[in-house]
């Protein structure tokens, strides 16, 4: 979810090997019950300024974020949550909402964690992708589509925003794979 809405932060946390469960579970368990204090704001500033470089320091700051909420912030917080929920692809919500936010506190299955953490991008259903490409689709999520079909099929028809990448050529040349991994991850 973070990869959709804040790819830069997602990438930063990935490079530090910080998974969402290390900071989000305490938020959900406390239901944001704490109040905001000056140290919380200072920690946020430190994190955003890049002053924190150890994994544990970053986790501690992220874990303390919900304590920054005041009673008067709740309406804005809920509006912001609704804004991001409306821009989260429905297929993502359908496939991942249960394991991520289900009623159970049972740990997520390992195969789920591997499928999400190893993906170069998160999957979106074809129907949702086509709907987003329609004129007048609004200000929803914009997708960068890599079309890996053979050139003949691509030339017979493709989405206007699609980037063609012939999978046969990629399999032959590992340098292309390394370049793409560097560009898109």
Coordinates of N, CA and C in Angstrom, one line a residue:
X1 N 0.8 -1.2 0.0 CA 0.0 0.0 0.0 C 0.9 1.2 0.0
X2 N 1.9 1.2 0.8 CA 2.8 2.3 0.8 C 3.5 2.5 -0.5
X3 N 3.8 1.4 -1.2 CA 4.4 1.5 -2.5 C 3.5 2.3 -3.5
X4 N 2.2 2.1 -3.4 CA 1.3 2.9 -4.3 C 1.3 4.4 -4.0
X5 N 1.2 4.7 -2.7 CA 0.9 6.1 -2.3 C 2.2 6.9 -2.0
X6 N 3.3 6.3 -1.6 CA 4.5 7.0 -1.4 C 5.7 6.1 -1.7
X7 N 5.9 5.9 -3.0 CA 7.0 5.0 -3.5 C 8.4 5.4 -2.9
X8 N 8.6 6.7 -2.8 CA 10.0 7.1 -2.2 C 10.2 6.6 -0.8
X9 N 9.2 6.8 0.0 CA 9.3 6.4 1.4 C 9.3 4.8 1.5
X10 N 8.5 4.2 0.6 CA 8.5 2.7 0.6 C 9.9 2.2 0.2
X11 N 10.5 2.8 -0.8 CA 11.9 2.4 -1.2 C 12.9 2.6 -0.1
X12 N 12.8 3.8 0.6 CA 13.7 4.1 1.7 C 13.6 3.1 2.8
X13 N 12.4 2.7 3.2 CA 12.2 1.7 4.2 C 12.7 0.4 3.8
X14 N 12.5 0.0 2.5 CA 13.0 -1.3 2.0 C 14.5 -1.3 2.0
X15 N 15.2 -0.2 1.7 CA 16.6 -0.3 1.7 C 17.1 -0.4 3.1
X16 N 16.4 0.0 4.1 CA 16.8 -0.2 5.5 C 16.2 -1.5 6.1
X17 N 15.5 -2.3 5.2 CA 14.9 -3.5 5.6 C 13.9 -3.4 6.8
X18 N 13.1 -2.3 6.7 CA 12.1 -2.1 7.7 C 10.8 -2.5 7.1
X19 N 10.1 -3.5 7.7 CA 8.8 -3.9 7.2 C 7.7 -3.2 8.0
X20 N 6.6 -3.0 7.3 CA 5.5 -2.3 8.0 C 5.0 -2.9 9.4
X21 N 5.2 -4.2 9.5 CA 4.7 -4.7 10.8 C 5.6 -4.2 12.0
X22 N 6.8 -3.8 11.7 CA 7.6 -3.3 12.8 C 7.1 -1.9 13.4
X23 N 6.4 -1.2 12.6 CA 5.9 0.1 13.1 C 4.4 0.2 13.1
X24 N 3.7 -0.5 12.2 CA 2.2 -0.3 12.1 C 1.4 -1.1 13.1
X25 N 1.9 -2.2 13.5 CA 1.1 -3.0 14.5 C 0.9 -2.3 15.8
X26 N 1.9 -1.6 16.3 CA 1.6 -0.8 17.6 C 0.6 0.3 17.3
X27 N 0.6 0.9 16.1 CA -0.4 1.9 15.9 C -1.8 1.3 16.0
X28 N -2.0 0.2 15.3 CA -3.3 -0.4 15.2 C -3.7 -1.0 16.6
X29 N -2.8 -1.5 17.3 CA -3.2 -2.1 18.6 C -3.6 -1.0 19.6
X30 N -3.0 0.2 19.5 CA -3.3 1.3 20.4 C -4.5 2.1 20.0
X31 N -4.9 1.9 18.7 CA -6.0 2.7 18.1 C -5.7 4.2 18.2
X32 N -4.4 4.6 18.1 CA -3.9 6.0 18.1 C -4.4 6.7 19.4
X33 N -4.3 6.0 20.5 CA -4.9 6.5 21.7 C -4.0 7.6 22.4
X34 N -2.7 7.7 22.0 CA -1.8 8.6 22.7 C -2.1 10.0 22.2
X35 N -1.5 11.0 22.9 CA -1.6 12.4 22.5 C -0.2 12.9 21.9
X36 N -0.3 13.9 21.2 CA 0.9 14.4 20.5 C 1.8 15.1 21.5
X37 N 3.1 14.9 21.4 CA 4.1 15.6 22.2 C 5.2 16.2 21.4
X38 N 5.9 17.2 21.9 CA 7.0 17.8 21.1 C 8.0 16.8 20.6
X39 N 8.4 15.8 21.5 CA 9.4 14.9 21.0 C 9.0 14.1 19.7
X40 N 7.7 13.9 19.6 CA 7.2 13.2 18.4 C 7.4 14.0 17.2
X41 N 7.1 15.3 17.3 CA 7.3 16.2 16.1 C 8.8 16.3 15.8
X42 N 9.6 16.4 16.8 CA 11.1 16.4 16.6 C 11.5 15.1 15.9
X43 N 11.0 14.0 16.3 CA 11.4 12.7 15.7 C 11.0 12.7 14.2
X44 N 9.8 13.2 13.9 CA 9.3 13.2 12.5 C 10.3 14.1 11.7
X45 N 10.6 15.3 12.2 CA 11.5 16.1 11.5 C 12.9 15.5 11.3
X46 N 13.4 14.8 12.3 CA 14.7 14.1 12.2 C 14.6 13.0 11.1
X47 N 13.6 12.3 11.1 CA 13.4 11.2 10.1 C 13.4 11.8 8.7
X48 N 12.5 12.9 8.5 CA 12.4 13.5 7.2 C 13.7 14.2 6.7
X49 N 14.4 14.7 7.7 CA 15.7 15.4 7.3 C 16.8 14.4 7.1
X50 N 16.6 13.1 7.3 CA 17.6 12.1 7.0 C 18.6 12.0 8.1
X51 N 18.3 12.5 9.3 CA 19.2 12.4 10.4 C 19.3 11.1 11.1
X52 N 18.3 10.2 10.9 CA 18.3 8.9 11.5 C 18.8 7.9 10.4
X53 N 19.8 7.1 10.8 CA 20.3 6.2 9.8 C 20.3 4.8 10.2
X54 N 20.0 4.5 11.5 CA 20.0 3.1 11.9 C 18.6 2.6 11.8
X55 N 18.5 1.3 11.6 CA 17.2 0.7 11.4 C 16.3 0.9 12.7
X56 N 16.9 0.6 13.8 CA 16.2 0.7 15.1 C 15.7 2.2 15.4
X57 N 16.5 3.2 15.0 CA 16.1 4.6 15.2 C 14.9 4.9 14.4
X58 N 14.9 4.5 13.1 CA 13.8 4.7 12.2 C 12.6 4.0 12.7
X59 N 12.7 2.8 13.1 CA 11.5 2.0 13.6 C 10.9 2.7 14.9
X60 N 11.8 3.2 15.8 CA 11.3 3.9 16.9 C 10.5 5.2 16.6
X61 N 11.0 5.9 15.6 CA 10.3 7.1 15.2 C 9.0 6.8 14.5
X62 N 9.0 5.8 13.6 CA 7.8 5.5 12.9 C 6.7 5.0 13.9
X63 N 7.2 4.2 14.9 CA 6.2 3.7 15.9 C 5.6 4.8 16.8
X64 N 6.3 5.9 16.9 CA 5.8 7.0 17.8 C 4.9 8.0 17.0
X65 N 4.8 7.8 15.7 CA 4.0 8.8 14.9 C 2.5 8.9 15.4
X66 N 1.8 7.8 15.6 CA 0.4 8.0 16.1 C 0.2 8.8 17.3
X67 N 1.3 8.8 18.2 CA 1.1 9.6 19.4 C 1.1 11.1 19.1
X68 N 1.3 11.5 17.9 CA 1.3 12.9 17.5 C -0.1 13.4 17.2
X69 N -1.1 12.5 17.2 CA -2.5 12.9 16.9 C -3.1 13.6 18.1
X70 N -3.8 14.7 17.9 CA -4.6 15.4 18.9 C -6.0 15.2 18.5
X71 N -6.9 15.4 19.5 CA -8.3 15.2 19.2 C -8.8 16.0 18.0
X72 N -8.3 17.2 17.9 CA -8.8 18.1 16.8 C -8.2 17.6 15.4
X73 N -7.3 16.7 15.4 CA -6.7 16.2 14.2 C -7.5 15.0 13.6
X74 N -8.4 14.4 14.4 CA -9.1 13.2 14.0 C -9.9 13.4 12.7
X75 N -10.6 14.5 12.6 CA -11.4 14.7 11.3 C -10.5 14.8 10.1
X76 N -9.4 15.6 10.2 CA -8.5 15.6 9.1 C -7.8 14.3 8.8
X77 N -7.5 13.6 9.8 CA -6.9 12.3 9.7 C -7.8 11.3 8.9
X78 N -9.1 11.3 9.3 CA -10.1 10.5 8.7 C -10.3 10.9 7.2
X79 N -10.3 12.2 7.0 CA -10.5 12.6 5.6 C -9.3 12.2 4.7
X80 N -8.1 12.3 5.3 CA -6.9 11.9 4.6 C -7.0 10.4 4.3
X81 N -7.4 9.6 5.3 CA -7.5 8.2 5.1 C -8.5 7.8 4.0
X82 N -9.6 8.5 4.0 CA -10.6 8.3 2.9 C -10.1 8.7 1.5
X83 N -9.3 9.8 1.5 CA -8.6 10.2 0.2 C -7.8 9.1 -0.3
X84 N -6.9 8.5 0.5 CA -6.0 7.5 0.1 C -6.8 6.2 -0.2
X85 N -7.8 5.9 0.6 CA -8.6 4.7 0.3 C -9.3 4.8 -1.1
X86 N -9.7 6.0 -1.4 CA -10.4 6.1 -2.8 C -9.4 6.0 -3.9
X87 N -8.1 6.2 -3.6 CA -7.1 6.1 -4.7 C -6.3 4.8 -4.6
X88 N -6.7 3.9 -3.7 CA -6.1 2.6 -3.7 C -6.8 1.7 -4.6
X89 N -6.1 1.0 -5.5 CA -6.8 0.1 -6.5 C -7.6 -0.9 -5.7
X90 N -8.9 -1.1 -6.2 CA -9.8 -2.0 -5.6 C -9.2 -3.5 -5.6
X91 N -8.5 -3.8 -6.7 CA -7.9 -5.2 -6.7 C -6.9 -5.4 -5.6
X92 N -6.1 -4.3 -5.3 CA -5.2 -4.4 -4.2 C -5.9 -4.6 -2.9
X93 N -7.0 -3.8 -2.7 CA -7.7 -3.9 -1.5 C -8.3 -5.3 -1.3
X94 N -8.9 -5.8 -2.4 CA -9.5 -7.2 -2.4 C -8.5 -8.2 -2.1
X95 N -7.3 -8.2 -2.7 CA -6.3 -9.2 -2.5 C -5.5 -9.1 -1.2
X96 N -5.3 -7.9 -0.7 CA -4.4 -7.7 0.4 C -5.0 -7.2 1.7
X97 N -6.2 -6.6 1.6 CA -6.7 -6.0 2.8 C -6.9 -7.0 3.9
X98 N -7.4 -8.2 3.6 CA -7.6 -9.3 4.6 C -6.4 -9.6 5.3
X99 N -5.3 -10.0 4.6 CA -4.1 -10.4 5.3 C -3.5 -9.2 6.0
X100 N -3.6 -8.0 5.5 CA -2.9 -6.9 6.2 C -3.8 -6.3 7.4
X101 N -5.1 -6.3 7.2 CA -5.9 -5.6 8.2 C -7.0 -6.5 8.7
X102 N -6.9 -7.8 8.6 CA -8.0 -8.7 9.0 C -8.2 -8.6 10.5
X103 N -9.3 -9.3 10.9 CA -9.7 -9.2 12.3 C -8.8 -10.0 13.2
X104 N -8.0 -10.8 12.6 CA -7.1 -11.7 13.4 C -5.7 -11.0 13.6
X105 N -5.1 -11.2 14.7 CA -3.8 -10.8 15.0 C -2.8 -11.9 14.7
X106 N -3.2 -13.0 14.0 CA -2.4 -14.1 13.7 C -1.4 -13.6 12.6
X107 N -0.1 -14.0 12.7 CA 0.9 -13.5 11.8 C 0.5 -13.9 10.3
X108 N 0.9 -13.0 9.4 CA 0.6 -13.2 8.0 C 1.4 -14.4 7.5
X109 N 0.8 -15.2 6.6 CA 1.5 -16.3 6.0 C 2.7 -15.9 5.3
X110 N 3.8 -16.7 5.4 CA 5.0 -16.4 4.8 C 4.9 -16.3 3.3
X111 N 4.1 -17.1 2.6 CA 4.0 -17.0 1.1 C 3.4 -15.7 0.7
X112 N 2.5 -15.1 1.5 CA 2.0 -13.8 1.3 C 3.1 -12.7 1.4
X113 N 3.9 -12.8 2.4 CA 4.9 -11.8 2.6 C 5.9 -11.9 1.5
X114 N 6.3 -13.0 1.0 CA 7.3 -13.2 -0.1 C 6.7 -12.6 -1.4
X115 N 5.4 -12.9 -1.7 CA 4.8 -12.5 -2.9 C 4.8 -11.0 -3.0
X116 N 4.5 -10.3 -1.9 CA 4.4 -8.8 -1.9 C 5.8 -8.2 -1.8
X117 N 6.7 -8.7 -1.0 CA 8.0 -8.1 -0.8 C 8.9 -8.3 -2.0
X118 N 8.7 -9.3 -2.8 CA 9.6 -9.6 -3.9 C 9.1 -9.0 -5.2
X119 N 7.9 -8.4 -5.2 CA 7.3 -7.9 -6.4 C 8.0 -6.6 -6.8
X120 N 8.3 -6.4 -8.1 CA 8.8 -5.1 -8.6 C 7.7 -4.1 -8.5
X121 N 6.5 -4.5 -8.7 CA 5.3 -3.6 -8.6 C 4.2 -4.5 -8.0
X122 N 3.1 -3.8 -7.6 CA 2.0 -4.5 -7.0 C 1.0 -4.7 -8.2
X123 N 0.4 -5.9 -8.2 CA -0.5 -6.3 -9.3 C -1.8 -5.5 -9.2
X124 N -2.4 -5.2 -10.4 CA -3.7 -4.5 -10.5 C -4.5 -5.3 -11.5
X125 N -5.8 -5.5 -11.3 CA -6.6 -6.3 -12.2 C -6.6 -5.6 -13.6
X126 N -6.8 -6.4 -14.6 CA -6.9 -5.9 -16.0 C -8.1 -4.9 -16.1
X127 N -9.2 -5.3 -15.5 CA -10.5 -4.5 -15.6 C -10.2 -3.1 -15.0
X128 N -9.5 -3.1 -13.9 CA -9.3 -1.8 -13.2 C -8.3 -1.0 -14.0
X129 N -7.3 -1.6 -14.6 CA -6.4 -0.9 -15.4 C -7.1 -0.3 -16.6
X130 N -7.9 -1.0 -17.3 CA -8.7 -0.5 -18.4 C -9.6 0.6 -18.0
X131 N -10.2 0.5 -16.9 CA -11.1 1.5 -16.4 C -10.3 2.8 -16.2
X132 N -9.1 2.7 -15.6 CA -8.3 3.9 -15.3 C -7.8 4.6 -16.6
X133 N -7.8 3.9 -17.7 CA -7.3 4.4 -19.0 C -8.4 5.1 -19.8
X134 N -9.6 5.0 -19.3 CA -10.8 5.6 -20.0 C -10.7 7.1 -19.9
X135 N -11.1 7.8 -20.9 CA -11.2 9.3 -20.8 C -12.2 9.7 -19.7
X136 N -11.8 10.7 -19.0 CA -12.6 11.1 -17.9 C -12.5 10.2 -16.6
X137 N -11.4 9.5 -16.5 CA -11.3 8.6 -15.4 C -11.0 9.3 -14.1
X138 N -10.8 10.6 -14.2 CA -10.7 11.4 -12.9 C -9.2 11.4 -12.5
X139 N -9.1 11.7 -11.2 CA -7.8 11.8 -10.6 C -7.3 10.6 -9.8
X140 N -7.7 9.5 -10.3 CA -7.3 8.2 -9.6 C -5.9 7.9 -9.8
X141 N -5.5 6.7 -9.6 CA -4.1 6.2 -9.7 C -3.8 6.2 -11.2
X142 N -2.6 6.7 -11.5 CA -2.0 6.7 -12.9 C -1.1 5.5 -12.9
X143 N -1.2 4.7 -13.9 CA -0.4 3.5 -14.0 C 0.7 3.6 -15.1
X144 N 1.8 3.0 -14.8 CA 2.9 2.9 -15.8 C 2.8 1.4 -16.1
X145 N 2.5 1.1 -17.4 CA 2.3 -0.3 -17.8 C 3.4 -0.7 -18.7
X146 N 4.0 -1.8 -18.3 CA 5.1 -2.5 -19.1 C 4.4 -3.7 -19.8
X147 N 4.3 -3.6 -21.1 CA 3.6 -4.6 -21.9 C 4.7 -5.6 -22.4
X148 N 4.7 -6.8 -21.9 CA 5.8 -7.8 -22.2 C 5.4 -8.8 -23.3
X149 N 4.3 -8.5 -24.0 CA 3.9 -9.4 -25.1 C 4.9 -9.3 -26.2
X150 N 4.9 -10.3 -27.1 CA 5.8 -10.2 -28.3 C 5.4 -9.0 -29.1
X151 N 6.3 -8.5 -29.9 CA 6.1 -7.2 -30.6 C 4.9 -7.3 -31.6
X152 N 4.7 -8.4 -32.2 CA 3.6 -8.6 -33.1 C 2.2 -8.3 -32.4
X153 N 2.1 -8.9 -31.2 CA 0.9 -8.7 -30.4 C 0.7 -7.3 -29.9
X154 N 1.8 -6.7 -29.5 CA 1.8 -5.3 -29.0 C 1.4 -4.4 -30.2
X155 N 2.0 -4.6 -31.4 CA 1.7 -3.7 -32.5 C 0.2 -3.9 -33.0
X156 N -0.4 -5.0 -32.7 CA -1.8 -5.2 -33.0 C -2.8 -4.4 -32.1
X157 N -2.3 -3.9 -31.0 CA -3.1 -3.1 -30.1 C -2.5 -3.1 -28.7
X158 N -2.5 -1.9 -28.1 CA -2.0 -1.8 -26.7 C -2.6 -0.5 -26.1
X159 N -2.4 -0.4 -24.8 CA -2.9 0.7 -24.1 C -2.0 1.9 -24.5
X160 N -2.6 3.1 -24.6 CA -1.9 4.3 -25.0 C -0.7 4.6 -24.1
X161 N -0.7 4.3 -22.9 CA 0.4 4.6 -22.0 C 1.4 3.4 -21.8
X162 N 1.2 2.4 -22.5 CA 2.0 1.2 -22.3 C 3.4 1.4 -22.9
X163 N 4.4 0.8 -22.2 CA 5.8 0.8 -22.6 C 6.0 -0.7 -23.1
X164 N 6.5 -0.8 -24.3 CA 6.7 -2.2 -24.8 C 8.1 -2.7 -24.4
X165 N 8.1 -3.9 -23.9 CA 9.3 -4.6 -23.5 C 9.2 -6.0 -23.9
X166 N 9.9 -6.4 -24.9 CA 9.7 -7.8 -25.5 C 10.4 -8.8 -24.5
X167 N 9.6 -9.6 -23.9 CA 10.1 -10.6 -22.9 C 11.1 -11.5 -23.5
X168 N 11.0 -11.9 -24.7 CA 12.0 -12.7 -25.3 C 13.4 -12.1 -25.4
X169 N 13.4 -10.8 -25.6 CA 14.7 -10.1 -25.6 C 15.3 -10.0 -24.2
X170 N 14.4 -9.8 -23.3 CA 14.9 -9.6 -21.9 C 15.5 -10.9 -21.4
X171 N 14.9 -12.0 -21.7 CA 15.4 -13.3 -21.3 C 16.8 -13.6 -21.9
X172 N 17.0 -13.1 -23.1 CA 18.3 -13.3 -23.7 C 19.4 -12.4 -23.1
X173 N 19.1 -11.2 -22.8 CA 20.1 -10.3 -22.4 C 19.9 -9.9 -20.9
X174 N 20.7 -10.4 -20.0 CA 20.6 -10.1 -18.6 C 20.9 -8.7 -18.2
X175 N 21.7 -8.0 -19.1 CA 22.0 -6.6 -18.8 C 20.7 -5.8 -18.8
X176 N 19.7 -6.1 -19.7 CA 18.5 -5.4 -19.7 C 17.7 -5.6 -18.4
X177 N 17.7 -6.8 -17.9 CA 17.1 -7.1 -16.6 C 17.7 -6.3 -15.5
X178 N 19.0 -6.2 -15.5 CA 19.7 -5.4 -14.4 C 19.3 -4.0 -14.6
X179 N 19.3 -3.5 -15.8 CA 19.0 -2.1 -16.0 C 17.5 -1.8 -15.6
X180 N 16.6 -2.6 -15.9 CA 15.2 -2.4 -15.5 C 15.0 -2.5 -14.0
X181 N 15.7 -3.4 -13.4 CA 15.7 -3.5 -11.9 C 16.2 -2.2 -11.3
X182 N 17.2 -1.7 -11.8 CA 17.8 -0.4 -11.3 C 16.8 0.7 -11.5
X183 N 16.2 0.8 -12.7 CA 15.3 1.9 -13.1 C 14.0 1.9 -12.3
X184 N 13.4 0.7 -12.1 CA 12.1 0.7 -11.5 C 12.0 0.2 -10.1
X185 N 13.1 0.0 -9.4 CA 13.0 -0.5 -8.0 C 13.6 0.6 -7.1

